[in-house]
XYZ file of C-alpha atoms in Angstrom:
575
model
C -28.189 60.072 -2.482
C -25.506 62.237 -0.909
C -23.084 64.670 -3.361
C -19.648 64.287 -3.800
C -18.215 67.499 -2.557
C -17.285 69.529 -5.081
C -14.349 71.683 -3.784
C -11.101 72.825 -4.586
C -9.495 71.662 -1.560
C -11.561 68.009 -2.031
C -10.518 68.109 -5.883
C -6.888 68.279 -4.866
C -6.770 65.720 -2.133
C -8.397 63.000 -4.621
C -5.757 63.922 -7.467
C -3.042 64.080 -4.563
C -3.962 60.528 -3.580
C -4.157 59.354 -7.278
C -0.690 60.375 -8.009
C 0.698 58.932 -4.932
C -0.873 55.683 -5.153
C 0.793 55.642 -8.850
C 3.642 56.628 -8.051
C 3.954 53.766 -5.181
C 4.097 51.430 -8.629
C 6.443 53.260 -10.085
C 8.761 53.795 -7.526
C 12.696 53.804 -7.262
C 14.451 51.820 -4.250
C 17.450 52.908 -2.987
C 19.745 52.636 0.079
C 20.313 55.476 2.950
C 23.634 55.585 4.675
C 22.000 53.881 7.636
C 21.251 50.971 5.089
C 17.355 51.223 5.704
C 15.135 51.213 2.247
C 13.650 54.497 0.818
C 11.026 55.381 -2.004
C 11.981 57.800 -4.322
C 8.718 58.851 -6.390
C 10.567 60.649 -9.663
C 9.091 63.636 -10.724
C 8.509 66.023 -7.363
C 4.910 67.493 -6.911
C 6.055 70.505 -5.744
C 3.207 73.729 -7.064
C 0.506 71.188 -7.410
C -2.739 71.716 -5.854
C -0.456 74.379 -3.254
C 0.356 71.134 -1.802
C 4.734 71.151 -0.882
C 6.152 67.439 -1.675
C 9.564 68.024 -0.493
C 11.994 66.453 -3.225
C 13.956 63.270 -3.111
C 17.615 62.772 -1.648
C 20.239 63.409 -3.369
C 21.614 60.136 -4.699
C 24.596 58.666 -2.432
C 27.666 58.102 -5.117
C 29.576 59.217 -3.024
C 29.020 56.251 -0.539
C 30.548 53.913 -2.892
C 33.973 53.782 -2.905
C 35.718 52.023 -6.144
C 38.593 49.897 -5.728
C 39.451 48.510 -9.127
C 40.782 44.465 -7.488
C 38.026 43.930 -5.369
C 34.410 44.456 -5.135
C 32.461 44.442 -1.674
C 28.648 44.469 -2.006
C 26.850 44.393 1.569
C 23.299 43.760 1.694
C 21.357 44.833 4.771
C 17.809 43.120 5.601
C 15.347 44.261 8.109
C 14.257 40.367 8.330
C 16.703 37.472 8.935
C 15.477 34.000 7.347
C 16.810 30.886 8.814
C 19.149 29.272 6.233
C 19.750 25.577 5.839
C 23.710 24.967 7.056
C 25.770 23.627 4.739
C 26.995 20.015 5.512
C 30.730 19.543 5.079
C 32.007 18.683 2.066
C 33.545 14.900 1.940
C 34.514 15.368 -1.747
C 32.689 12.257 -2.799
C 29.189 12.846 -4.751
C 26.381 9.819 -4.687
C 24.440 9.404 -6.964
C 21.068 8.565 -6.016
C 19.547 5.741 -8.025
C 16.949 5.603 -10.874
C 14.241 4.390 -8.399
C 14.724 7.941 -6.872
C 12.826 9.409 -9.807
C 9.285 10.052 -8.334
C 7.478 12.426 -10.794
C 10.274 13.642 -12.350
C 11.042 13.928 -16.165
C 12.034 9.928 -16.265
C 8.994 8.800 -14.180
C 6.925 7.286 -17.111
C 4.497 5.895 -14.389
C 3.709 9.414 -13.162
C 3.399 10.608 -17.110
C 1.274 8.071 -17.564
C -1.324 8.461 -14.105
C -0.604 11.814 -12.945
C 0.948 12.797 -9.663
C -2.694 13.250 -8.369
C -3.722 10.118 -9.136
C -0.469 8.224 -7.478
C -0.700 10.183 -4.653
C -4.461 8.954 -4.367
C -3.215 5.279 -4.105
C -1.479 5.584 -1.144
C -4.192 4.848 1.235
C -1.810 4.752 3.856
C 2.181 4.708 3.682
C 3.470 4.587 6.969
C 7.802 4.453 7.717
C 7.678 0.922 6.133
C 10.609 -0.092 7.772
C 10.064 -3.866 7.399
C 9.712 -2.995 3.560
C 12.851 -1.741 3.787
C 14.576 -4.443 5.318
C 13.740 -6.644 2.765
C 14.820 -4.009 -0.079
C 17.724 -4.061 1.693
C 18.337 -7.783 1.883
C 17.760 -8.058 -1.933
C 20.217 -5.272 -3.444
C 22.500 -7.108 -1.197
C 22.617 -9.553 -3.557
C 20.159 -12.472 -1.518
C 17.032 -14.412 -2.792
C 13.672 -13.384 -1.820
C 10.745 -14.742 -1.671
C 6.961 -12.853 -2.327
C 3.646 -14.087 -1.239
C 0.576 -13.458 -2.380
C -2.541 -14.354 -0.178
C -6.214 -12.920 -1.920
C -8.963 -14.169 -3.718
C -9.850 -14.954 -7.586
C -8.275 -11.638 -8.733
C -4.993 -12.405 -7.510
C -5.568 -15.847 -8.713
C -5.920 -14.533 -12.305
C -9.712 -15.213 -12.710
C -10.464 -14.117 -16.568
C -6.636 -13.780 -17.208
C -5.418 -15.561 -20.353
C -1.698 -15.413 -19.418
C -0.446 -15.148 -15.749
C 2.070 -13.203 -17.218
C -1.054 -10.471 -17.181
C -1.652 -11.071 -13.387
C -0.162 -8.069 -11.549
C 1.578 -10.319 -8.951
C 3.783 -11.452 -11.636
C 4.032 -7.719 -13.236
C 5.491 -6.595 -9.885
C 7.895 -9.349 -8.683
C 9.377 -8.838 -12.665
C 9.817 -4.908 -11.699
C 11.565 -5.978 -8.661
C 13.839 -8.096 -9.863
C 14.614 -5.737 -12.777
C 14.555 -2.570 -10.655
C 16.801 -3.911 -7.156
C 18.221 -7.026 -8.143
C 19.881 -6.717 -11.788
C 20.500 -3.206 -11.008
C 22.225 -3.281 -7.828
C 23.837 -6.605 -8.151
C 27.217 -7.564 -9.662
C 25.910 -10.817 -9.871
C 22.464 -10.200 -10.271
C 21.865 -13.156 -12.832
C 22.126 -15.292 -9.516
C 19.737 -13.256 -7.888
C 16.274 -14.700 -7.555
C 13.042 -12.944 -7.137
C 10.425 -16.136 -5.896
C 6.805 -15.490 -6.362
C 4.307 -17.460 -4.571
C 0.838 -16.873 -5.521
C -1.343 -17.878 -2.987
C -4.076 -17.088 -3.931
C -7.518 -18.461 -3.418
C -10.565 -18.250 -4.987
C -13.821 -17.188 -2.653
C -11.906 -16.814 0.393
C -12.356 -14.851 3.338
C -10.160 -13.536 5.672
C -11.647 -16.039 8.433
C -10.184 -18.686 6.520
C -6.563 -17.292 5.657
C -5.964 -16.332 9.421
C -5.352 -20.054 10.189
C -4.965 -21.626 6.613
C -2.487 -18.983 5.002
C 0.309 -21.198 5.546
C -1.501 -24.016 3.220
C -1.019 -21.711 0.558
C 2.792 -19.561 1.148
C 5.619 -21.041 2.553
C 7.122 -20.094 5.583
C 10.071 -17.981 4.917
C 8.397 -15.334 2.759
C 10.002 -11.807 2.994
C 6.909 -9.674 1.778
C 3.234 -11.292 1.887
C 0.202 -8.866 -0.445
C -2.428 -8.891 1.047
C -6.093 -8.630 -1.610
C -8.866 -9.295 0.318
C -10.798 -6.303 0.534
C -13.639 -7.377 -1.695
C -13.949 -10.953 -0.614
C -14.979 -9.764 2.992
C -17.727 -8.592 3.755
C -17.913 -5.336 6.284
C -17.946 -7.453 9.327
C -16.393 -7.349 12.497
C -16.095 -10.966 12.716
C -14.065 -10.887 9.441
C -12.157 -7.974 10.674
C -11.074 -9.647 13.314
C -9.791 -12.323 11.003
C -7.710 -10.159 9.374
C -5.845 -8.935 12.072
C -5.356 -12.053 13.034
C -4.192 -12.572 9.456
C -1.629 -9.753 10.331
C -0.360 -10.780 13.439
C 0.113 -14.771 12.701
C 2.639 -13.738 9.330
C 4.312 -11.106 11.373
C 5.374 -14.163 13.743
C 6.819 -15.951 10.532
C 10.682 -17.118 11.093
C 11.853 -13.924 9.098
C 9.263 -11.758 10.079
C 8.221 -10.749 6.491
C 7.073 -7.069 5.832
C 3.609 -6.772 4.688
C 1.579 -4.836 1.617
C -2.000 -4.451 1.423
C -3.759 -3.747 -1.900
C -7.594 -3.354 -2.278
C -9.236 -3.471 -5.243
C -12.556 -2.762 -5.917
C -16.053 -4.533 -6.712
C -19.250 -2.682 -8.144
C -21.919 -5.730 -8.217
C -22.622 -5.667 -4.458
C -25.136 -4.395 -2.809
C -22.569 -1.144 -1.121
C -19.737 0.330 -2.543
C -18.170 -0.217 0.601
C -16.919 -3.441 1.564
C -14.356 -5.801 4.026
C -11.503 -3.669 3.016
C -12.892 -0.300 4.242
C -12.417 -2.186 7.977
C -9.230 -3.238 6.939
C -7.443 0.535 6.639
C -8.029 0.807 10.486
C -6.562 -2.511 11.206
C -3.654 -1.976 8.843
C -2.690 1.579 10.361
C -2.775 0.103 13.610
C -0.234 -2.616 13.054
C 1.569 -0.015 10.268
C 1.124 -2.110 6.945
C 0.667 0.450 3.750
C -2.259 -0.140 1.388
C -2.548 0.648 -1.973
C -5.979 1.382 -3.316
C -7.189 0.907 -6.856
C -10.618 2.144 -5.546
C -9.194 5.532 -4.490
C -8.232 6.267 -8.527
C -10.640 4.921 -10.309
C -13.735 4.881 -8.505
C -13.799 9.150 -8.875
C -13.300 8.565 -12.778
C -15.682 6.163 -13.086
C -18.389 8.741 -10.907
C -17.263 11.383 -13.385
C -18.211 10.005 -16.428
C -21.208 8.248 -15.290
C -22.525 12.470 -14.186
C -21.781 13.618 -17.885
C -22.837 10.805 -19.787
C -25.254 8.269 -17.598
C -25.265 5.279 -20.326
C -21.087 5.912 -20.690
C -19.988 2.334 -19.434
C -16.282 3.210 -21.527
C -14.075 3.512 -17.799
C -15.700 0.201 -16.513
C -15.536 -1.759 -19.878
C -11.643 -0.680 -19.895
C -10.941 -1.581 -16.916
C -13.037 -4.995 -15.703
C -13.047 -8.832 -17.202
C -16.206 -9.470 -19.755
C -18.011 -12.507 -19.014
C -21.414 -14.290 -20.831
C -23.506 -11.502 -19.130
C -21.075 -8.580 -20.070
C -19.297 -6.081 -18.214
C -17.371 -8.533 -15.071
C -17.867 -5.093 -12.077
C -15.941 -8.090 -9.798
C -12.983 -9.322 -11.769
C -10.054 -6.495 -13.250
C -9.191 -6.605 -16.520
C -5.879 -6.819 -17.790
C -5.703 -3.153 -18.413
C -6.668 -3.243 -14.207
C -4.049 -5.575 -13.414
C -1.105 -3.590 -15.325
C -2.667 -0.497 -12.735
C -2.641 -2.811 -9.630
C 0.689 -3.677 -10.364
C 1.851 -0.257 -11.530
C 0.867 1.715 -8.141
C 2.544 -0.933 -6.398
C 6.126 0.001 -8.280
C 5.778 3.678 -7.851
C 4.997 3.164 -4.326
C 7.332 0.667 -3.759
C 10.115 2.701 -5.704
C 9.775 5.661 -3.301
C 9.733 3.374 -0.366
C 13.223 2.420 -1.600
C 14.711 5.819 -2.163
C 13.829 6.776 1.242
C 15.411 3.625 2.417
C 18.563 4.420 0.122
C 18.649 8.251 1.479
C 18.392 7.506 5.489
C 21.402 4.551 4.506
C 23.359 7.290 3.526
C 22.402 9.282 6.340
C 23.408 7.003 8.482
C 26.642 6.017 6.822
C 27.387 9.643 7.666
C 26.519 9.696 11.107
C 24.592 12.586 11.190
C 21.898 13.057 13.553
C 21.421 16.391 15.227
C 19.877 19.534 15.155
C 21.479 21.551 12.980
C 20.980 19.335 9.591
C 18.672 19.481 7.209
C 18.490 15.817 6.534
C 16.112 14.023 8.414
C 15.468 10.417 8.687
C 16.798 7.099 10.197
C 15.594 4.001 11.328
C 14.253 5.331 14.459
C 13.111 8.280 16.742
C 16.022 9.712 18.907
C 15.409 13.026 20.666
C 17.488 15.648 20.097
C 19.485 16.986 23.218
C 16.687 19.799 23.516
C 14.098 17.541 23.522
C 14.771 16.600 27.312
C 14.291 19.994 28.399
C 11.266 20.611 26.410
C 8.547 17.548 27.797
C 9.104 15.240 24.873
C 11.220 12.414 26.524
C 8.939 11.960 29.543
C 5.754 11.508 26.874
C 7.628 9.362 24.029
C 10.330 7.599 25.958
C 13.655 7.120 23.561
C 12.742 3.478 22.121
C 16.539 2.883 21.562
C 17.139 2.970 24.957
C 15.234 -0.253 24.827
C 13.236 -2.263 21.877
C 12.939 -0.738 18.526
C 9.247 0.180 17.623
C 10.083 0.304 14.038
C 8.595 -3.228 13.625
C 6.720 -3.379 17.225
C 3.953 -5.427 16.882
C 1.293 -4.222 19.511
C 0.781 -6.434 22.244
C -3.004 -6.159 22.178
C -6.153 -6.645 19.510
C -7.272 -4.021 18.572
C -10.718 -5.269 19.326
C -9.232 -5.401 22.953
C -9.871 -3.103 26.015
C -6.285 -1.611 26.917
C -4.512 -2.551 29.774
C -1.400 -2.720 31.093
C -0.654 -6.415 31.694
C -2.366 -8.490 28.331
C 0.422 -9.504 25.870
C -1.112 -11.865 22.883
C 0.975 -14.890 21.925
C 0.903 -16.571 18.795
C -0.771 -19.808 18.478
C 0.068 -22.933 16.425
C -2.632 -23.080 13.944
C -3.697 -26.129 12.572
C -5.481 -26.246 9.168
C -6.328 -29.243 6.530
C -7.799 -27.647 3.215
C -8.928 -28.814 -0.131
C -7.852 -25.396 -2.009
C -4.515 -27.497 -3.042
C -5.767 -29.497 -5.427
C -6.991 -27.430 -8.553
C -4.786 -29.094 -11.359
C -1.092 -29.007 -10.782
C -0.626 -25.221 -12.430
C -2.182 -24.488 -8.733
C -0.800 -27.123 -6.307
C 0.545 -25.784 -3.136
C 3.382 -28.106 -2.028
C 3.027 -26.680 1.674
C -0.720 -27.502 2.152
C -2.360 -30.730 3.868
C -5.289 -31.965 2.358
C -8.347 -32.175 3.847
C -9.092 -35.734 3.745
C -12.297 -37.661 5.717
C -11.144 -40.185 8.037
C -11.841 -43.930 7.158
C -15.534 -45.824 8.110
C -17.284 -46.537 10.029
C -16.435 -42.733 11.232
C -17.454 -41.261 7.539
C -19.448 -42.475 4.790
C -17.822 -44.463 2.095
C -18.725 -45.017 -1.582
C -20.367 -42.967 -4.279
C -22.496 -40.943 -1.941
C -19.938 -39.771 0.466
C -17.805 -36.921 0.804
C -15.086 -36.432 -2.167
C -13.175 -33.631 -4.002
C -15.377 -32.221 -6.580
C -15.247 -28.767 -8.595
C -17.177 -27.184 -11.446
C -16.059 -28.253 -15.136
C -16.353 -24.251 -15.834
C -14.488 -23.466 -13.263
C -11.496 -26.560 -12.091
C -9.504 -23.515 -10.049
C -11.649 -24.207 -7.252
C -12.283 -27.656 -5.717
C -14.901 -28.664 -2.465
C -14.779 -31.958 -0.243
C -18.881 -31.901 -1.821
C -21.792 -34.991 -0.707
C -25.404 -34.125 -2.245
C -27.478 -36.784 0.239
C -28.912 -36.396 3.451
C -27.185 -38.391 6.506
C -23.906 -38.365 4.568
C -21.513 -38.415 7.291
C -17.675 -37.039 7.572
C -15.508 -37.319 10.240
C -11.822 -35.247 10.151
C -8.925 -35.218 13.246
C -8.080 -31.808 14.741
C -5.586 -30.831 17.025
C -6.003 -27.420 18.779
C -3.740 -25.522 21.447
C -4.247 -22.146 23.007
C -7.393 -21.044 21.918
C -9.238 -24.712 21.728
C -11.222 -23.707 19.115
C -12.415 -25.517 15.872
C -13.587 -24.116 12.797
C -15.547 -25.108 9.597
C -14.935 -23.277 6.057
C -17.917 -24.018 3.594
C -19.324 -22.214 0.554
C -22.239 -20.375 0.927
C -24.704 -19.534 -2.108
C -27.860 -17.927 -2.872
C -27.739 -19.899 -6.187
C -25.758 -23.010 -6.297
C -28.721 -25.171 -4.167
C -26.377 -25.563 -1.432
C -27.945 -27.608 1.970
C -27.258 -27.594 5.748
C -24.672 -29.886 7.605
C -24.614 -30.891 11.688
C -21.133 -30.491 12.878
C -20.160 -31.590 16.902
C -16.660 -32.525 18.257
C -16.308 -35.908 19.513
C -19.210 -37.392 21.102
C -20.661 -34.264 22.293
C -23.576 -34.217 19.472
C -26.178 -32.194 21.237
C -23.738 -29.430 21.711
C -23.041 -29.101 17.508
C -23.684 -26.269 15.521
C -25.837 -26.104 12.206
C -23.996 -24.820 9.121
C -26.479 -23.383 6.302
C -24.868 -23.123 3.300
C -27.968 -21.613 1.440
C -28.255 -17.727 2.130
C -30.370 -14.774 1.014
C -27.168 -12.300 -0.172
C -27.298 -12.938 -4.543
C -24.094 -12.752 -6.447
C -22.315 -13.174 -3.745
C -20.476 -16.959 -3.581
C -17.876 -16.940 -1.207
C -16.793 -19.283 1.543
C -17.420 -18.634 5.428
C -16.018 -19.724 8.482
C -17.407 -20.537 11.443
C -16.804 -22.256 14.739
C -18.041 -25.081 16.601
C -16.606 -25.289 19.767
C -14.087 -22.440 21.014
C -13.328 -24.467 24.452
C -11.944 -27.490 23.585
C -8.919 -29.137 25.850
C -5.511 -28.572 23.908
C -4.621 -31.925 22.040
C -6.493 -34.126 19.312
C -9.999 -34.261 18.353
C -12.758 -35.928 15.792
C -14.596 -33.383 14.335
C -17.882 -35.170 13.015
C -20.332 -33.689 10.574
C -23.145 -34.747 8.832
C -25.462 -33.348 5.853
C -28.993 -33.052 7.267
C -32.324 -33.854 5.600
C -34.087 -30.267 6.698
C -32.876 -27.395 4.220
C -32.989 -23.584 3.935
C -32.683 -24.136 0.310
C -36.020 -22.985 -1.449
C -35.302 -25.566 -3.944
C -34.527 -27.962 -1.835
C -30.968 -28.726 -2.394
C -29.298 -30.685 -0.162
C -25.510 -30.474 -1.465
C -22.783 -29.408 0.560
C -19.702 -27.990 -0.182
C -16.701 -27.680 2.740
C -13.342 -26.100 1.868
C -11.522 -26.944 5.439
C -11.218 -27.295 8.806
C -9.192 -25.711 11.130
C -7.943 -25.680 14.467
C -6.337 -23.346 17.563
């Protein structure tokens, strides 16, 4: 191992370097008349180690002259940072309003979940100008109406109040929040909520059915349907198809999606995870439960593998324990909570580009940034954006541009979709009048000879346990139904039916008007346990525009293992 060298000379350098290196921390900073910055290291080290320091300047008094009325300080930087200009003066001050409060000292949302947390249940924002628009259209002082389309959760399943049910939670913080706050008149202001909602549906069936269950002039629609799909394409495509028939509503209503989350199945991931993609693509936010509790839940199940505390707090109880399907109250109030604190910064953002705009200003050389659209600056032309991203006020807005293909679709230049006239007759209107829908038509069997008649045929039937969810239900082979369609651009005809591992659930024949051999079979039996949901499927997707007889007809041969024969159809649908 080499030496350190022991020298004079060496000795002197190292105590030479210590010193300066200390006195670099303990330095003085002053000015030279050229204004450039200097050390000054105290103490000279002149005699030490024969090594000449020379001393510091003298100091410059002298350069500052005092004049007793005024004092001029000038400050000279070898760096110039860009400073934000200062926007004129108009000599009025706004006030932003409370909703503006996003994890500050008044946010008791973010006190109570943590900026993390919040920030985790944005699964996607997005400009949410249709959002906006109907913010907008409420502090005005006008009615609006919400609509909620989802499954049992939404529906309240385990809820002993609907007052618990976090659709109601948020349309009371919007009413409180933008209507009585905003208003003069805001006792005349009315917040409608439509829930919607529908117990072990799919997507499949909501895409043609939704307006069975909301009416027509809805300004916002919530979409929960993430755990009642499965991950599918064929459900996928349901959904945007979901998407695109409520964005062709009369007033064009903005849309939320919220996914909750389900912990029976046989993946953590379900329907909803092929929802985000879809719901980017046509710009509709989601907010995800999943994304803030899910990491909790991991968490305590690492430390503690028997510590069930996060999911007993937060999901229903049933007969067989903890519900991993259904949210608890306690879930709900979250649900319904991460919808206000995302919805309240939607609003602020709305609030600040109004006043933006009211002010005109759109250039360069603010620091305000915003508006309802992109507009290139003047710059912009000479720098390759225009030619790339064309201004879109020199034409249509694409703040609400719905794209003009699927995105299960191979681009092109020419294909623009049109919206078709769906037709749909269901039975999900008549659970008890707490859950009528006044906008639904009921799924009824035309008369014999075309469908069986009497105590063995089709009729509305639901589960004493469970009266929130009724089936057109027969139980005997050769049973026969017969319902009238009418279908238009698509000519295509649909069945919706519960499916079961459990419930002894048959097989039905289903063929449009005479053409028998060319039917479909519809099993209602299948292999995938606790999951009871309702599927869709077609049986003819080239039908002539115009009226139909759908016939079906329960058959003898089963997939059942016990043999059941019963069948259970929720409705039929047409495009």
């Amino acid at each position: 191992m080499g030496r350190i060298p022991s020298s004079r000379s060496f000795q002197c350098f190292l105590l030479v370097l210590v010193l300066f290196v200390i006195f670099l921390y303990s330095h003085q900073l002053y000015t030279d008349p050229e204004g450039s910055s200097t050390f000054s290291f105290g103490s000279p080290l002149n005699n030490i180690c024969n090594v000449d320091v020379p001393p510091p300047p003298e100091p410059l008094i002298e350069a500052i002259e005092l004049v007793p009325t005024t004092t001029t300080i000038t400050v000279t930087a070898t760096a110039t940072p860009t400073l934000a200009p200062i926007l004129p003066d108009t000599g009025v001050k706004t006030s932003e309003p409370s909703y503006c409060n996003y994890c500050t000292s008044t946010d008791e949302l973010c006190k109570r979940y943590g900026s993390f947390n919040l920030a985790r249940s944005r699964a996607y924002e997005g400009p949410n100008a249709r959002l906006k628009r109907v913010l907008r259209k409420l502090r005005s002082g006008q009615k609006i109406k919400i609509g909620i389309i989802g499954g049992s959760v939404s529906k309240g399943h385990g809820l002993t109040d609907r007052r618990q049910n976090w659709s109601h939670i948020y349309a009371e913080y919007i009413r409180e929040t933008f209507a009585k706050s905003t208003s003069s008149d805001a006792a005349n202001i009315e917040v409608e909520l439509i829930n919607g909602s529908v117990g072990a549906t799919i997507s499949e069936y909501m895409e043609t059915c939704f307006r069975e269950h909301i009416p027509e002039d809805v300004d916002l629609v919530i979409i929960e349907l993430a755990i009642n799909d499965q991950r599918l394409e064929g459900l996928a495509k349901g959904y945007e198809n979901l998407i695109r028939a409520i964005f062709a509503l009369p007033l064009k209503p903005a849309i939320i999606n919220v996914q909750i989350m389900a912990l029976m199945f046989s993946t953590i991931t379900m329907g909803g995870d092929l929802h985000t993609a879809i719901a980017e693509y046509y710009d509709t936010p989601i907010i995800s439960i999943r994304n803030v509790l899910l990491p909790h839940i991991f968490r305590s199940t690492q430390l503690n593998p028997s510590d069930t505390s996060v999911e007993d707090y937060w999901f229903e109880h049933d007969a067989n324990g903890i519900d991993l399907r259904h949210l608890s109250f306690h879930g709900h109030r979250m649900l319904a909570d991460l919808l206000k604190s995302f919805t309240s910064r939607v609003a602020c953002e709305g609030w600040r580009e109004e006043q933006l705009q009211q002010a005109g200003s759109h250039n360069e050389n603010t620091d305000v940034v915003g508006g309802w659209d992109w507009t290139p600056f003047d710059s912009d032309r000479f720098e390759g954006l225009t030619p790339s991203l064309p201004n879109p006020n020199d034409g249509e807005d694409v703040s609400e541009y719905i794209p003009r293909q699927s995105l299960f679709q191979q681009y092109d230049h020419t294909t623009v979709l049109r919206p078709a006239t769906p037709f749909c007759r269901t039975t999900n209107t008549l659970a008890g009048t707490a859950y009528y829908s006044p906008f639904a038509h009921l799924l009824e069997p035309l008369p014999a000879p075309l469908s069986t008649e009497g105590p063995d045929g089709f009729a509305m039937w639901s589960h004493p346990e469970n009266p929130g969810k009724v089936w057109l239900t027969a139980r005997k082979p050769g049973v026969r139904a017969a319902f009238k369609v009418h279908t238009s651009a698509l000519g295509r005809v649909r069945v919706t039916y519960l499916r079961s591992e459990s419930f002894g659930l048959g097989s039905m024949w289903c063929w449009l008007d005479d053409n028998r051999q060319k039917g479909r079979r519809l099993d209602g039996y299948w292999n995938l346990k606790n999951i009871n949901v309702a599927n869709t499927h077609a049986i003819v997707e080239d039908a002539t525009p115009g009226e139909h007889i759908l016939h079906c007809e329960i058959l003898k041969e089963t997939k059942d293992p016990g043999g059941g024969t019963e069948f259970r159809i929720v409705a039929v649908d047409a495009l």
